[in-house]
Amino acid sequence: DAKTTQPTSMDCAEGRAANLPCNHSTISGNEYVYWYRQIHSQGPQYIIHGLKNNETNEMASLIITEDRKSSTLILPHATLRDTAVYYCIVRDYRDDKIIFGKGTRLHILP
Amino acid sequence: EAQVTQNPRYLITVTGKKLTVTCSQNMNHEYMSWYRQDPGLGLRQIYYSMNVEVTDKGDVPEGYKVSRKEKRNFPLILESPSPNQTSLYFCASSSGSGANVLTFGAGSRLTVL
């Protein structure tokens, strides 16, 4: 079973910030939180990852709660091209099995 | 360009005809993995490899074989394909340490009649 729980789908208005939640209540100290997205049937694309601190890159921001049991991916100004399925996974660098789950289908509304 | 290359991208075959989907990466990654994706089921891991000559089963290995004779290649072998193996397949790789970001191939859509 996946180590993370995500809502099945979400809507966001174009131009607004999209906030995608992820619960990972059983995360261990060595596990990083990774976010990927998949547009249509393309190969999943890496977005961002973090361990404890909040992270930001050119694509998104990742907010991790202090107890690390949940996180939020923020797309600051969503565009139609951000319509995709977003996957949150937790992974230790020693992990061999990597379980993706079903992700959140994000719809950007014009 | 750093990439994972899968071939073929599309294939229609018949039940029982052996086929191989190739996967090659040019990033000197230790870790490689195969996933299948079916409607409503997300990405499910078939096999993975931590390094050359080291392979292990994922969640749905039945009906598949893999080999890792070279670091860059990780072929997926269907010895006797069946219609329930009709799916979209992805190969991915990552380094064995550090950021461990998975890089995915573009996918191979397989139809078994």
CSV table of C-alpha atoms in Angstrom, one decimal:
chain,number,residue,atom,x,y,z
A,1,ASP,CA,0.0,0.0,0.0
A,2,ALA,CA,1.0,3.6,-0.6
A,3,LYS,CA,2.6,5.4,2.3
A,4,THR,CA,0.8,8.6,1.4
A,5,THR,CA,-2.9,9.7,1.1
A,6,GLN,CA,-4.0,12.3,-1.4
A,7,PRO,CA,-7.4,13.6,-2.5
A,8,THR,CA,-8.6,12.0,-5.6
A,9,SER,CA,-9.2,15.3,-7.5
A,10,MET,CA,-9.1,19.1,-7.0
A,11,ASP,CA,-10.0,22.1,-9.0
A,12,CYS,CA,-8.2,25.4,-9.1
A,13,ALA,CA,-8.9,28.6,-11.1
A,14,GLU,CA,-6.3,29.7,-13.6
A,15,GLY,CA,-3.9,32.3,-12.1
A,16,ARG,CA,-4.6,31.3,-8.5
A,17,ALA,CA,-2.4,29.3,-6.3
A,18,ALA,CA,-3.0,25.5,-6.3
A,19,ASN,CA,-2.5,23.9,-2.9
A,20,LEU,CA,-2.2,20.1,-3.1
A,21,PRO,CA,-2.2,18.3,0.3
A,22,CYS,CA,-0.6,15.0,1.1
A,23,ASN,CA,-0.7,13.0,4.3
A,24,HIS,CA,2.2,10.7,5.3
A,25,SER,CA,1.6,10.0,8.9
A,26,THR,CA,3.9,7.1,9.1
A,27,ILE,CA,6.9,8.8,7.6
A,28,SER,CA,10.3,7.9,9.1
A,29,GLY,CA,13.2,10.2,9.9
A,30,ASN,CA,15.2,9.2,6.8
A,31,GLU,CA,12.4,9.5,4.3
A,32,TYR,CA,12.1,12.4,1.9
A,33,VAL,CA,8.9,13.7,0.5
A,34,TYR,CA,8.9,13.8,-3.3
A,35,TRP,CA,6.3,15.3,-5.7
A,36,TYR,CA,5.9,14.2,-9.3
A,37,ARG,CA,3.3,15.0,-11.9
A,38,GLN,CA,2.0,13.2,-15.0
A,39,ILE,CA,0.5,15.1,-17.9
A,40,HIS,CA,-1.9,12.9,-19.9
A,41,SER,CA,0.0,9.6,-20.4
A,42,GLN,CA,3.5,11.1,-20.5
A,43,GLY,CA,6.2,9.8,-18.1
A,44,PRO,CA,5.9,11.3,-14.6
A,45,GLN,CA,8.0,14.4,-14.2
A,46,TYR,CA,9.8,15.4,-11.0
A,47,ILE,CA,8.7,18.6,-9.3
A,48,ILE,CA,10.3,19.0,-5.9
A,49,HIS,CA,11.4,17.2,-2.8
A,50,GLY,CA,12.3,17.9,0.8
A,51,LEU,CA,13.1,16.3,4.1
A,52,LYS,CA,12.2,18.8,6.9
A,53,ASN,CA,12.5,22.3,5.7
A,54,ASN,CA,10.2,24.0,3.2
A,55,GLU,CA,11.6,24.1,-0.3
A,56,THR,CA,11.1,26.3,-3.3
A,57,ASN,CA,12.2,25.9,-6.9
A,58,GLU,CA,11.2,27.4,-10.3
A,59,MET,CA,8.2,25.1,-10.5
A,60,ALA,CA,6.7,25.0,-7.0
A,61,SER,CA,7.0,25.3,-3.3
A,62,LEU,CA,6.8,22.4,-0.8
A,63,ILE,CA,5.6,23.1,2.7
A,64,ILE,CA,6.2,20.3,5.3
A,65,THR,CA,4.6,20.4,8.7
A,66,GLU,CA,6.8,20.4,11.7
A,67,ASP,CA,5.9,16.9,12.7
A,68,ARG,CA,6.4,15.8,9.0
A,69,LYS,CA,3.2,14.0,8.9
A,70,SER,CA,1.8,16.0,6.1
A,71,SER,CA,2.9,18.3,3.3
A,72,THR,CA,1.5,20.7,0.7
A,73,LEU,CA,2.6,21.3,-2.8
A,74,ILE,CA,2.0,24.9,-3.9
A,75,LEU,CA,1.8,25.9,-7.6
A,76,PRO,CA,1.9,29.7,-7.1
A,77,HIS,CA,0.1,30.8,-10.3
A,78,ALA,CA,-1.6,27.9,-11.9
A,79,THR,CA,-2.0,27.7,-15.7
A,80,LEU,CA,-3.9,25.4,-17.9
A,81,ARG,CA,-0.7,23.5,-18.6
A,82,ASP,CA,-0.6,22.5,-14.9
A,83,THR,CA,-3.6,20.2,-15.4
A,84,ALA,CA,-2.2,16.8,-14.5
A,85,VAL,CA,-2.1,14.0,-11.9
A,86,TYR,CA,0.1,14.9,-9.0
A,87,TYR,CA,1.8,12.2,-7.0
A,88,CYS,CA,3.3,12.5,-3.5
A,89,ILE,CA,5.6,9.8,-2.4
A,90,VAL,CA,7.9,9.2,0.5
A,91,ARG,CA,11.2,7.6,0.0
A,92,ASP,CA,14.4,6.8,1.8
A,93,TYR,CA,17.5,6.7,-0.4
A,94,ARG,CA,17.9,3.1,0.5
A,95,ASP,CA,14.3,2.3,-0.6
A,96,ASP,CA,14.0,-0.2,-3.3
A,97,LYS,CA,10.2,-0.5,-3.6
A,98,ILE,CA,8.7,2.9,-4.5
A,99,ILE,CA,5.0,3.0,-4.3
A,100,PHE,CA,3.2,5.8,-6.1
A,101,GLY,CA,-0.5,5.4,-5.3
A,102,LYS,CA,-3.2,7.1,-7.4
A,103,GLY,CA,-2.3,10.7,-7.0
A,104,THR,CA,-4.5,13.9,-7.2
A,105,ARG,CA,-6.0,14.8,-10.5
A,106,LEU,CA,-5.7,18.6,-10.7
A,107,HIS,CA,-8.1,20.5,-13.0
A,108,ILE,CA,-7.2,24.1,-13.8
A,109,LEU,CA,-10.3,26.0,-14.7
A,110,PRO,CA,-10.1,28.9,-17.2
B,1,GLU,CA,20.7,15.2,-22.7
B,2,ALA,CA,20.1,13.1,-19.6
B,3,GLN,CA,17.3,10.7,-20.4
B,4,VAL,CA,15.6,7.3,-20.1
B,5,THR,CA,14.8,5.8,-23.5
B,6,GLN,CA,12.2,3.1,-23.9
B,7,ASN,CA,11.5,1.1,-27.1
B,8,PRO,CA,9.1,0.4,-28.6
B,9,ARG,CA,6.8,3.2,-27.8
B,10,TYR,CA,3.8,1.4,-29.2
B,11,LEU,CA,3.3,-2.3,-29.8
B,12,ILE,CA,0.4,-4.5,-30.7
B,13,THR,CA,1.1,-8.2,-30.4
B,14,VAL,CA,-0.7,-11.5,-29.9
B,15,THR,CA,-1.1,-13.8,-27.0
B,16,GLY,CA,2.0,-16.0,-26.4
B,17,LYS,CA,4.4,-14.2,-28.6
B,18,LYS,CA,7.5,-13.3,-26.6
B,19,LEU,CA,8.5,-9.7,-26.5
B,20,THR,CA,11.0,-7.4,-24.9
B,21,VAL,CA,10.7,-3.7,-24.0
B,22,THR,CA,14.1,-2.1,-23.8
B,23,CYS,CA,15.1,0.6,-21.4
B,24,SER,CA,18.3,2.5,-21.4
B,25,GLN,CA,19.6,5.4,-19.3
B,26,ASN,CA,22.6,7.6,-19.9
B,27,MET,CA,23.0,9.0,-16.4
B,28,ASN,CA,25.1,6.2,-14.8
B,29,HIS,CA,22.2,5.6,-12.4
B,30,GLU,CA,22.4,2.6,-10.1
B,31,TYR,CA,18.7,2.2,-9.6
B,32,MET,CA,16.3,1.2,-12.3
B,33,SER,CA,12.6,0.2,-12.2
B,34,TRP,CA,9.6,-0.8,-14.3
B,35,TYR,CA,6.1,0.3,-13.7
B,36,ARG,CA,2.8,-0.4,-15.3
B,37,GLN,CA,-0.1,2.0,-15.4
B,38,ASP,CA,-3.7,1.0,-15.8
B,39,PRO,CA,-6.9,3.1,-15.6
B,40,GLY,CA,-7.9,3.7,-11.9
B,41,LEU,CA,-4.9,1.8,-10.5
B,42,GLY,CA,-2.1,4.4,-10.7
B,43,LEU,CA,1.5,3.3,-11.2
B,44,ARG,CA,2.4,-0.1,-9.9
B,45,GLN,CA,6.0,-1.4,-9.6
B,46,ILE,CA,6.8,-4.5,-11.6
B,47,TYR,CA,10.5,-5.1,-10.9
B,48,TYR,CA,13.4,-3.0,-9.8
B,49,SER,CA,17.2,-3.2,-9.8
B,50,MET,CA,19.6,-1.6,-7.2
B,51,ASN,CA,22.6,-2.3,-9.4
B,52,VAL,CA,24.1,-4.6,-12.0
B,53,GLU,CA,23.1,-8.2,-11.5
B,54,VAL,CA,20.8,-7.2,-8.6
B,55,THR,CA,17.0,-7.4,-9.4
B,56,ASP,CA,14.0,-7.9,-7.2
B,57,LYS,CA,10.2,-8.1,-7.5
B,58,GLY,CA,7.9,-5.2,-7.1
B,59,ASP,CA,4.2,-5.4,-6.4
B,60,VAL,CA,3.1,-7.0,-9.7
B,61,PRO,CA,5.9,-9.2,-11.1
B,62,GLU,CA,3.8,-12.1,-12.4
B,63,GLY,CA,4.3,-12.7,-16.1
B,64,TYR,CA,7.4,-10.6,-16.4
B,65,LYS,CA,11.1,-11.1,-16.3
B,66,VAL,CA,14.0,-8.6,-16.2
B,67,SER,CA,17.8,-8.6,-16.4
B,68,ARG,CA,20.5,-6.1,-15.5
B,69,LYS,CA,23.7,-7.2,-17.2
B,70,GLU,CA,24.9,-3.7,-17.8
B,71,LYS,CA,24.3,-0.6,-15.7
B,72,ARG,CA,22.6,1.4,-18.4
B,73,ASN,CA,20.1,-1.2,-19.6
B,74,PHE,CA,17.1,-2.8,-17.9
B,75,PRO,CA,15.0,-4.7,-20.4
B,76,LEU,CA,11.5,-6.0,-19.5
B,77,ILE,CA,10.7,-9.4,-20.9
B,78,LEU,CA,7.2,-10.8,-21.4
B,79,GLU,CA,7.9,-14.5,-22.2
B,80,SER,CA,4.2,-15.3,-23.0
B,81,PRO,CA,2.1,-12.2,-23.1
B,82,SER,CA,-1.5,-12.3,-22.2
B,83,PRO,CA,-4.3,-9.8,-22.7
B,84,ASN,CA,-4.2,-8.7,-19.0
B,85,GLN,CA,-0.7,-7.4,-19.7
B,86,THR,CA,-2.2,-4.8,-22.0
B,87,SER,CA,-1.0,-1.6,-20.3
B,88,LEU,CA,1.2,1.5,-20.4
B,89,TYR,CA,4.7,0.7,-19.2
B,90,PHE,CA,7.2,3.1,-17.7
B,91,CYS,CA,10.9,2.6,-17.0
B,92,ALA,CA,12.6,4.9,-14.5
B,93,SER,CA,16.0,5.3,-13.0
B,94,SER,CA,17.7,7.2,-10.2
B,95,SER,CA,21.1,7.5,-8.6
B,96,GLY,CA,21.7,5.2,-5.6
B,97,SER,CA,22.3,8.1,-3.2
B,98,GLY,CA,21.8,11.8,-2.8
B,99,ALA,CA,18.7,13.4,-4.3
B,100,ASN,CA,17.4,10.1,-5.7
B,101,VAL,CA,15.1,11.8,-8.1
B,102,LEU,CA,13.5,9.4,-10.5
B,103,THR,CA,13.7,10.1,-14.2
B,104,PHE,CA,11.1,8.4,-16.2
B,105,GLY,CA,11.0,7.3,-19.8
B,106,ALA,CA,8.2,8.4,-22.2
B,107,GLY,CA,6.3,5.1,-21.8
B,108,SER,CA,5.5,2.1,-23.9
B,109,ARG,CA,1.9,1.3,-24.8
B,110,LEU,CA,1.5,-2.4,-25.2
B,111,THR,CA,-1.6,-4.1,-26.5
B,112,VAL,CA,-1.9,-7.9,-26.3
B,113,LEU,CA,-4.7,-9.4,-28.5
